[in-house]
Every structure is written in C-alpha cells, then in structure tokens.
mmCIF file of C-alpha atoms and ligand atoms in Angstrom:
data_model
loop_
_atom_site.group_PDB
_atom_site.id
_atom_site.type_symbol
_atom_site.label_atom_id
_atom_site.label_comp_id
_atom_site.label_asym_id
_atom_site.label_seq_id
_atom_site.Cartn_x
_atom_site.Cartn_y
_atom_site.Cartn_z
ATOM 1 C CA MET A 1 23.319 -6.103 -5.890
ATOM 2 C CA LEU A 2 22.343 -3.604 -3.335
ATOM 3 C CA ARG A 3 25.757 -1.513 -3.511
ATOM 4 C CA ARG A 4 25.790 -0.917 -6.942
ATOM 5 C CA PRO A 5 25.228 2.362 -7.262
ATOM 6 C CA ILE A 6 22.745 4.050 -10.180
ATOM 7 C CA THR A 7 24.471 7.002 -12.093
ATOM 8 C CA ALA A 8 23.095 10.584 -10.772
ATOM 9 C CA MET A 9 22.337 10.972 -14.266
ATOM 10 C CA GLY A 10 20.192 7.969 -14.608
ATOM 11 C CA PHE A 11 17.827 9.655 -11.417
ATOM 12 C CA TYR A 12 18.112 13.021 -12.845
ATOM 13 C CA LEU A 13 16.419 11.040 -16.261
ATOM 14 C CA LEU A 14 14.298 9.077 -14.415
ATOM 15 C CA LEU A 15 12.790 12.562 -12.864
ATOM 16 C CA ALA A 16 13.238 14.453 -15.796
ATOM 17 C CA LEU A 17 11.544 12.113 -18.936
ATOM 18 C CA PRO A 18 7.938 13.007 -17.835
ATOM 19 C CA VAL A 19 8.251 15.946 -17.570
ATOM 20 C CA ALA A 20 10.053 15.835 -20.574
ATOM 21 C CA ALA A 21 7.093 14.273 -22.170
ATOM 22 C CA GLY A 22 4.590 16.841 -21.335
ATOM 23 C CA ALA A 23 4.351 17.962 -17.774
ATOM 24 C CA ALA A 24 0.831 19.031 -18.232
ATOM 25 C CA ASP A 25 0.280 15.456 -19.913
ATOM 26 C CA MET A 26 1.766 14.101 -16.714
ATOM 27 C CA SER A 27 -0.537 16.020 -14.698
ATOM 28 C CA ARG A 28 -3.209 15.241 -16.697
ATOM 29 C CA LEU A 29 -2.498 11.584 -16.656
ATOM 30 C CA ASN A 30 -1.944 11.950 -12.896
ATOM 31 C CA ALA A 31 -5.158 13.275 -12.347
ATOM 32 C CA ASP A 32 -6.808 10.720 -14.045
ATOM 33 C CA VAL A 33 -5.185 8.098 -11.701
ATOM 34 C CA ILE A 34 -6.045 10.072 -8.250
ATOM 35 C CA ARG A 35 -9.929 10.611 -9.883
ATOM 36 C CA THR A 36 -10.634 6.773 -10.779
ATOM 37 C CA ALA A 37 -8.376 4.974 -7.631
ATOM 38 C CA SER A 38 -10.744 8.007 -5.579
ATOM 39 C CA GLU A 39 -14.244 6.302 -7.079
ATOM 40 C CA TYR A 40 -12.345 2.737 -6.785
ATOM 41 C CA ARG A 41 -12.637 3.192 -3.254
ATOM 42 C CA ASP A 42 -15.546 4.924 -2.161
ATOM 43 C CA GLN A 43 -17.714 1.771 -4.126
ATOM 44 C CA LEU A 44 -15.340 -0.272 -2.150
ATOM 45 C CA ILE A 45 -16.493 1.472 0.734
ATOM 46 C CA LEU A 46 -20.232 1.085 -0.332
ATOM 47 C CA GLN A 47 -19.099 -2.331 -0.447
ATOM 48 C CA GLN A 48 -17.956 -3.206 2.833
ATOM 49 C CA LYS A 49 -20.562 -1.915 4.405
ATOM 50 C CA LEU A 50 -22.438 -4.739 2.738
ATOM 51 C CA GLU A 51 -20.094 -7.023 3.503
ATOM 52 C CA ASP A 52 -20.269 -6.149 7.071
ATOM 53 C CA LEU A 53 -23.909 -6.802 7.104
ATOM 54 C CA GLU A 54 -23.603 -9.904 5.681
ATOM 55 C CA VAL A 55 -20.622 -11.392 8.449
ATOM 56 C CA TYR A 56 -23.117 -10.247 11.330
ATOM 57 C CA ARG A 57 -26.083 -12.133 9.620
ATOM 58 C CA ARG A 58 -23.343 -15.307 9.229
ATOM 59 C CA GLN A 59 -22.352 -14.803 12.711
ATOM 60 C CA ARG A 60 -25.784 -14.887 14.268
ATOM 61 C CA GLU A 61 -26.744 -17.825 12.289
ATOM 62 C CA VAL A 62 -23.417 -19.335 13.530
ATOM 63 C CA ASP A 63 -24.282 -18.496 17.149
ATOM 64 C CA SER A 64 -28.173 -20.130 17.034
ATOM 65 C CA ARG A 65 -27.113 -23.149 14.890
ATOM 66 C CA ALA A 66 -24.748 -23.921 17.456
ATOM 67 C CA GLY A 67 -27.320 -23.757 20.078
ATOM 68 C CA MET A 68 -29.869 -26.084 18.068
ATOM 69 C CA LEU A 69 -26.861 -28.784 17.742
ATOM 70 C CA ASP A 70 -26.539 -28.589 20.911
ATOM 71 C CA LYS A 71 -30.344 -29.498 21.078
ATOM 72 C CA GLY A 72 -29.721 -31.846 18.240
ATOM 73 C CA TYR A 73 -32.076 -29.941 16.044
ATOM 74 C CA ILE A 74 -29.303 -29.818 13.225
ATOM 75 C CA SER A 75 -26.732 -31.984 12.242
ATOM 76 C CA LYS A 76 -23.066 -31.495 12.295
ATOM 77 C CA SER A 77 -22.794 -31.019 8.590
ATOM 78 C CA GLU A 78 -25.408 -28.167 8.262
ATOM 79 C CA PHE A 79 -23.489 -26.805 11.507
ATOM 80 C CA GLU A 80 -20.120 -26.858 9.695
ATOM 81 C CA GLN A 81 -21.680 -25.083 6.934
ATOM 82 C CA SER A 82 -23.022 -22.183 8.049
ATOM 83 C CA LYS A 83 -19.174 -21.807 9.603
ATOM 84 C CA THR A 84 -17.933 -22.375 6.463
ATOM 85 C CA ALA A 85 -20.179 -19.324 5.170
ATOM 86 C CA LEU A 86 -19.156 -17.189 8.114
ATOM 87 C CA ALA A 87 -15.701 -17.884 7.077
ATOM 88 C CA ARG A 88 -16.341 -16.842 2.990
ATOM 89 C CA ALA A 89 -18.187 -13.930 4.334
ATOM 90 C CA GLN A 90 -15.343 -13.033 6.487
ATOM 91 C CA ALA A 91 -12.230 -13.516 3.939
ATOM 92 C CA LYS A 92 -14.681 -11.307 1.382
ATOM 93 C CA LEU A 93 -14.688 -7.836 3.857
ATOM 94 C CA ALA A 94 -11.001 -8.710 4.626
ATOM 95 C CA ASP A 95 -10.377 -8.929 1.262
ATOM 96 C CA THR A 96 -11.863 -5.382 0.603
ATOM 97 C CA GLN A 97 -10.458 -3.800 3.108
ATOM 98 C CA GLN A 98 -7.547 -4.437 1.776
ATOM 99 C CA ARG A 99 -8.521 -2.997 -1.481
ATOM 100 C CA ILE A 100 -9.504 0.020 0.540
ATOM 101 C CA ARG A 101 -5.968 0.527 2.323
ATOM 102 C CA ASP A 102 -4.171 -0.059 -1.457
ATOM 103 C CA ALA A 103 -6.814 2.687 -3.412
ATOM 104 C CA GLU A 104 -5.912 5.141 -0.371
ATOM 105 C CA THR A 105 -2.108 4.017 -0.450
ATOM 106 C CA ILE A 106 -2.247 5.351 -4.779
ATOM 107 C CA ILE A 107 -3.954 7.903 -3.696
ATOM 108 C CA GLY A 108 -2.225 9.585 -1.869
ATOM 109 C CA GLU A 109 0.793 8.377 -3.851
ATOM 110 C CA ALA A 110 -0.155 10.394 -6.858
ATOM 111 C CA GLU A 111 -0.722 13.133 -4.650
ATOM 112 C CA ALA A 112 2.806 12.981 -3.911
ATOM 113 C CA ARG A 113 3.641 12.595 -7.388
ATOM 114 C CA THR A 114 1.942 15.837 -8.490
ATOM 115 C CA LYS A 115 3.501 17.910 -5.434
ATOM 116 C CA LEU A 116 7.351 16.059 -5.708
ATOM 117 C CA ALA A 117 6.685 17.265 -9.634
ATOM 118 C CA SER A 118 6.686 21.396 -8.613
ATOM 119 C CA LEU A 119 9.702 20.510 -6.307
ATOM 120 C CA PRO A 120 13.748 20.118 -7.193
ATOM 121 C CA PRO A 121 14.953 17.102 -7.903
ATOM 122 C CA LEU A 122 16.979 15.631 -4.745
ATOM 123 C CA PRO A 123 20.906 15.056 -5.067
ATOM 124 C CA SER A 124 22.310 12.072 -5.495
ATOM 125 C CA GLY A 125 22.136 11.064 -1.815
ATOM 126 C CA GLY A 126 20.374 13.375 -0.577
ATOM 127 C CA TYR A 127 17.469 14.007 2.306
ATOM 128 C CA SER A 128 14.531 15.965 2.376
ATOM 129 C CA GLU A 129 11.824 16.556 4.394
ATOM 130 C CA ALA A 130 10.201 19.172 2.447
ATOM 131 C CA GLY A 131 6.227 19.116 1.232
ATOM 132 C CA GLY A 132 5.014 16.992 3.725
ATOM 133 C CA PHE A 133 6.784 13.624 3.252
ATOM 134 C CA VAL A 134 10.473 12.297 4.052
ATOM 135 C CA ARG A 135 12.105 11.960 1.006
ATOM 136 C CA PHE A 136 15.731 10.185 0.325
ATOM 137 C CA ASN A 137 17.226 9.780 -2.364
ATOM 138 C CA GLY A 138 19.698 6.527 -1.849
ATOM 139 C CA THR A 139 21.858 5.259 -4.627
ATOM 140 C CA ALA A 140 21.951 1.886 -4.138
ATOM 141 C CA ALA A 141 20.394 0.013 -6.926
ATOM 142 C CA TRP A 142 17.341 -1.158 -4.664
ATOM 143 C CA SER A 143 15.393 -4.321 -5.987
ATOM 144 C CA LEU A 144 12.574 -6.376 -4.282
ATOM 145 C CA SER A 145 14.400 -8.876 -4.528
ATOM 146 C CA ASN A 146 16.645 -7.444 -1.840
ATOM 147 C CA ALA A 147 13.573 -7.470 0.581
ATOM 148 C CA GLY A 148 14.547 -9.410 2.640
ATOM 149 C CA GLN A 149 17.586 -7.983 4.083
ATOM 150 C CA ILE A 150 15.294 -5.314 4.995
ATOM 151 C CA GLU A 151 12.721 -7.909 6.587
ATOM 152 C CA GLN A 152 15.270 -9.361 8.456
ATOM 153 C CA PHE A 153 16.785 -6.264 9.966
ATOM 154 C CA PHE A 154 13.225 -5.272 11.222
ATOM 155 C CA ALA A 155 12.098 -8.616 12.807
ATOM 156 C CA ALA A 156 15.448 -8.769 14.819
ATOM 157 C CA ARG A 157 15.543 -5.510 16.065
ATOM 158 C CA PHE A 158 11.184 -5.462 16.811
ATOM 159 C CA GLY A 159 10.140 -9.028 17.370
ATOM 160 C CA ARG A 160 8.031 -9.387 14.956
ATOM 161 C CA PRO A 161 7.265 -9.283 10.816
ATOM 162 C CA LEU A 162 7.999 -6.094 9.041
ATOM 163 C CA PRO A 163 4.619 -5.212 7.952
ATOM 164 C CA VAL A 164 4.579 -5.315 4.312
ATOM 165 C CA SER A 165 1.446 -3.410 3.132
ATOM 166 C CA ALA A 166 2.423 -3.760 -0.960
ATOM 167 C CA ARG A 167 5.291 -6.053 -2.336
ATOM 168 C CA GLY A 168 5.172 -4.758 -5.926
ATOM 169 C CA GLU A 169 2.280 -4.543 -7.566
ATOM 170 C CA SER A 170 -0.967 -5.507 -6.450
ATOM 171 C CA GLU A 171 -4.199 -6.322 -8.684
ATOM 172 C CA VAL A 172 -5.579 -2.657 -7.403
ATOM 173 C CA HIS A 173 -2.357 -1.122 -8.764
ATOM 174 C CA ARG A 174 -2.603 -2.992 -12.086
ATOM 175 C CA GLN A 175 -6.322 -1.786 -12.235
ATOM 176 C CA MET A 176 -5.458 1.705 -12.158
ATOM 177 C CA HIS A 177 -2.650 1.607 -13.963
ATOM 178 C CA PHE A 178 0.083 2.428 -11.370
ATOM 179 C CA ASP A 179 3.866 1.693 -12.086
ATOM 180 C CA HIS A 180 4.081 -0.049 -8.336
ATOM 181 C CA ARG A 181 6.927 -3.198 -9.598
ATOM 182 C CA ASN A 182 9.407 -2.380 -8.055
ATOM 183 C CA ALA A 183 8.415 -0.600 -4.898
ATOM 184 C CA MET A 184 7.344 -1.800 -1.303
ATOM 185 C CA ASP A 185 4.362 -0.326 1.191
ATOM 186 C CA VAL A 186 5.371 -0.909 4.845
ATOM 187 C CA ALA A 187 2.334 0.228 7.205
ATOM 188 C CA LEU A 188 4.694 2.073 9.214
ATOM 189 C CA HIS A 189 4.259 5.718 10.558
ATOM 190 C CA PRO A 190 7.440 7.670 9.863
ATOM 191 C CA ASP A 191 6.911 9.294 13.061
ATOM 192 C CA SER A 192 6.699 5.990 14.775
ATOM 193 C CA PRO A 193 9.436 4.590 16.559
ATOM 194 C CA GLU A 194 9.073 2.042 14.370
ATOM 195 C CA GLY A 195 8.900 3.849 11.040
ATOM 196 C CA ARG A 196 11.788 6.134 12.282
ATOM 197 C CA ALA A 197 13.967 2.847 12.836
ATOM 198 C CA LEU A 198 13.247 1.642 9.567
ATOM 199 C CA MET A 199 14.240 5.101 7.882
ATOM 200 C CA GLU A 200 17.752 5.355 9.548
ATOM 201 C CA TYR A 201 18.221 1.749 8.523
ATOM 202 C CA LEU A 202 17.496 2.113 5.220
ATOM 203 C CA ARG A 203 19.891 6.098 5.000
ATOM 204 C CA LYS A 204 22.810 3.716 6.457
ATOM 205 C CA GLU A 205 22.124 1.134 3.617
ATOM 206 C CA ASN A 206 21.555 4.128 0.552
ATOM 207 C CA ILE A 207 18.048 2.742 -0.089
ATOM 208 C CA PRO A 208 16.034 4.887 -1.660
ATOM 209 C CA PHE A 209 12.242 6.168 0.400
ATOM 210 C CA LEU A 210 9.413 8.280 0.396
ATOM 211 C CA ALA A 211 7.611 8.175 4.205
ATOM 212 C CA PHE A 212 3.871 9.854 4.104
ATOM 213 C CA ARG A 213 2.165 11.311 7.549
ATOM 214 C CA GLY A 214 -1.046 10.798 6.296
ATOM 215 C CA ARG A 215 -3.550 12.814 3.950
ATOM 216 C CA VAL A 216 -5.643 14.252 6.563
ATOM 217 C CA ALA A 217 -4.029 16.261 9.193
ATOM 218 C CA GLY A 218 -3.996 14.402 12.692
ATOM 219 C CA SER A 219 -4.904 11.265 10.907
ATOM 220 C CA SER A 220 -2.770 8.572 10.213
ATOM 221 C CA THR A 221 -5.101 7.141 7.224
ATOM 222 C CA GLY A 222 -2.472 6.348 4.413
ATOM 223 C CA ALA A 223 0.939 7.144 6.564
ATOM 224 C CA HIS A 224 3.113 4.792 5.107
ATOM 225 C CA ILE A 225 7.045 3.990 3.967
ATOM 226 C CA HIS A 226 7.411 3.804 0.174
ATOM 227 C CA ILE A 227 10.494 2.169 -0.477
ATOM 228 C CA GLY A 228 12.082 2.147 -3.727
ATOM 229 C CA ASN A 229 11.802 5.367 -6.234
ATOM 230 C CA PRO A 230 8.546 7.276 -6.551
ATOM 231 C CA SER A 231 6.586 5.715 -9.143
ATOM 232 C CA LEU A 232 7.339 8.467 -11.897
ATOM 233 C CA ARG A 233 5.656 6.186 -14.527
ATOM 234 C CA LEU A 234 2.321 5.622 -15.727
ATOM 235 C CA THR A 235 1.705 2.311 -17.451
ATOM 236 C CA GLY A 236 -0.445 1.129 -20.263
ATOM 237 C CA VAL A 237 -2.876 3.993 -19.769
ATOM 238 C CA LYS A 238 -6.175 3.918 -22.189
ATOM 239 C CA ARG A 239 -6.276 7.782 -23.559
HETATM 240 ZN ZN1 LIG B 301 4.412 2.538 -3.125
#
C-alpha cells in the first residue's frame, strides 16, 4: 500500500486546484482559519487560567481534608469526593492545554499553507528547507493506516513511544474546518536528534512530510513534524 506512488500529475493537481479555484479566495479562507484559530486559542488561554485556579483550590481542599480524615472529622467517602473533584479539575485543565496545542499547530500549519502558496511546488521526491520549514514531497501513497510502521521504527530506535500530537482530525480541526483527515502530527523539533532521525526515516520510506521549527524564532512553540501532504483543502467553510 505504502509503496504505491501517486502520480506527479496527481500531486501537482492537488497543489494547483486551490489556486485554480481562486488564489485570492484560498488566501482569504486561510486567513479566516488563522484568525478563528487565534481567537479560539486566546479564549482557551483565559479558560486555562481559571482552570489552573480550580486545580489549586481542589488540591488545597484534598490536603486539608486528608488532615481532617486523619483526625476522624470527616468520613472516607467525603475525602474520596474531594479527590474525585481534583481529578476532574485536572482532566479539564489537561483537555484545555491539549486544545491550546492543537490550535497553535493549526495556526502554524495555516500560516505555512499561505507561505507554500507563494513557493514553487516541489517535484516528486523533492526536498527543500526554504521558507522556514523542511519539506519532502515523498511519492509513497501515505495513509493514516501506515502510522504503525513509523511508530514501530521510533519505539525501536528510541525506546519510547512516538509523541503523536494529532492523529487524523481532532475536534479542534473540525471546529476550524481544517482538513487534517489523512495526516499525523508528531511533537518533535525538526532539529532534535529524534526529529532528524524521524525525517531521515520518512525520506528513506518516501513518505511526504512538512516540518516546522516553531512560529516564534528561538521558541519551540508549535514545532512539530506533519506527516502526510500539506493540508491545502478547507472543508465545509461557511461563507
Ligand atoms: Zn499537521
């Protein structure tokens, strides 16, 4: 499956179609995604602050109730209730933090898409580090069902699971109308030893990828490796 090459014509069509559909339209829709995702992220950052406070408050409650339980002032079940409330608050915070990372990644990918539109398309099998990101136009017919092979390679080499931050489309992608159905994001900096090893492997296997060094120079926020063709399509956008 993985070895079945897509034709060069197929890939150029994929890149050219949105342009043919109207480059201005595409760039406007793309700008919409960036704006919506940025607003969404900013709201989540505010929400995160409140949830941080809630976790702190619940933690203090658990600590004080542990003392009260020791002295026999409260029952075991009352103590368990506050532990459950703490776990719930922590899970909510972790979910918000994940959504913030998802939104950051989408902003980075949408910005890259804008830049890519102004760069010449890569030939089949082409590799480039121009424009601030690393691109490889592998010709293997990549599909999410091939992810296991990449994960196996990584686990065997580094003795830990591949840090996958998005496998296909997340709820955030859907909310942003950002097509990520056949792509996988890996939270590795392309300049890290693990990131370099992963990119070497992908090139050897002819799997297309786009690697990001982060949106702000000197910061690794948003740095990741997107496996699969760049998402150049928007889905179900209300106009
Ligand atoms: Zn991605």
